[in-house]
């Protein structure tokens, strides 16, 4: 099994484009050209928005799998 801390999705965009912001289901993830997101089961909508909040691109995806409880 892959350790939970290493189960990440990497979202990338062209770094030469105008400033854009990553949004995942209404949560702002940042504006870097590359964003790391810890995987969670569920349905998601990832979008890129410009500084005015206008959506420039989007994709819908689903992460399948069982949720694992982390014991500390």
GROMACS .gro file of C-alpha atoms in nm:
model
   72
    1UNK     CA    1   0.000   0.000   0.000
    2UNK     CA    2   0.106   0.358  -0.067
    3UNK     CA    3   0.133   0.565   0.251
    4UNK     CA    4  -0.156   0.810   0.287
    5UNK     CA    5   0.082   1.109   0.295
    6UNK     CA    6   0.209   1.018  -0.053
    7UNK     CA    7  -0.133   0.977  -0.216
    8UNK     CA    8  -0.146   1.308  -0.401
    9UNK     CA    9  -0.292   1.439  -0.724
   10UNK     CA   10  -0.084   1.695  -0.909
   11UNK     CA   11  -0.269   1.966  -1.100
   12UNK     CA   12  -0.058   2.153  -1.357
   13UNK     CA   13  -0.119   2.445  -1.588
   14UNK     CA   14   0.093   2.643  -1.830
   15UNK     CA   15   0.309   2.873  -1.622
   16UNK     CA   16   0.326   3.128  -1.905
   17UNK     CA   17  -0.045   3.206  -1.898
   18UNK     CA   18  -0.199   3.504  -1.720
   19UNK     CA   19  -0.241   3.466  -1.342
   20UNK     CA   20  -0.499   3.194  -1.278
   21UNK     CA   21  -0.637   3.046  -0.959
   22UNK     CA   22  -0.713   2.680  -0.889
   23UNK     CA   23  -1.056   2.603  -0.738
   24UNK     CA   24  -1.178   2.262  -0.623
   25UNK     CA   25  -1.550   2.247  -0.536
   26UNK     CA   26  -1.561   2.614  -0.435
   27UNK     CA   27  -1.237   2.593  -0.233
   28UNK     CA   28  -0.948   2.803  -0.356
   29UNK     CA   29  -0.629   2.597  -0.379
   30UNK     CA   30  -0.389   2.870  -0.486
   31UNK     CA   31  -0.237   3.020  -0.798
   32UNK     CA   32   0.088   2.831  -0.851
   33UNK     CA   33   0.129   2.655  -1.186
   34UNK     CA   34   0.155   2.322  -0.999
   35UNK     CA   35  -0.064   2.231  -0.701
   36UNK     CA   36  -0.051   1.911  -0.491
   37UNK     CA   37  -0.379   1.786  -0.351
   38UNK     CA   38  -0.418   1.495  -0.102
   39UNK     CA   39  -0.657   1.241  -0.253
   40UNK     CA   40  -1.003   1.203  -0.103
   41UNK     CA   41  -1.288   0.983  -0.223
   42UNK     CA   42  -1.571   1.169  -0.387
   43UNK     CA   43  -1.682   1.374  -0.687
   44UNK     CA   44  -1.498   1.696  -0.761
   45UNK     CA   45  -1.501   1.993  -0.994
   46UNK     CA   46  -1.162   2.147  -1.062
   47UNK     CA   47  -1.152   2.485  -1.232
   48UNK     CA   48  -0.913   2.762  -1.325
   49UNK     CA   49  -1.038   3.117  -1.273
   50UNK     CA   50  -0.885   3.449  -1.362
   51UNK     CA   51  -0.834   3.740  -1.122
   52UNK     CA   52  -1.194   3.855  -1.188
   53UNK     CA   53  -1.331   3.513  -1.089
   54UNK     CA   54  -1.425   3.420  -1.447
   55UNK     CA   55  -1.386   3.049  -1.513
   56UNK     CA   56  -1.132   2.977  -1.788
   57UNK     CA   57  -1.138   2.596  -1.782
   58UNK     CA   58  -1.285   2.316  -1.574
   59UNK     CA   59  -1.305   1.940  -1.539
   60UNK     CA   60  -1.522   1.707  -1.328
   61UNK     CA   61  -1.367   1.391  -1.186
   62UNK     CA   62  -1.427   1.121  -0.928
   63UNK     CA   63  -1.182   0.959  -0.688
   64UNK     CA   64  -1.283   0.606  -0.598
   65UNK     CA   65  -1.154   0.395  -0.316
   66UNK     CA   66  -1.212   0.334   0.045
   67UNK     CA   67  -1.137   0.595   0.305
   68UNK     CA   68  -0.857   0.483   0.533
   69UNK     CA   69  -0.847   0.598   0.891
   70UNK     CA   70  -0.504   0.713   0.997
   71UNK     CA   71  -0.406   0.598   1.344
   72UNK     CA   72  -0.153   0.814   1.525
   0.00000   0.00000   0.00000
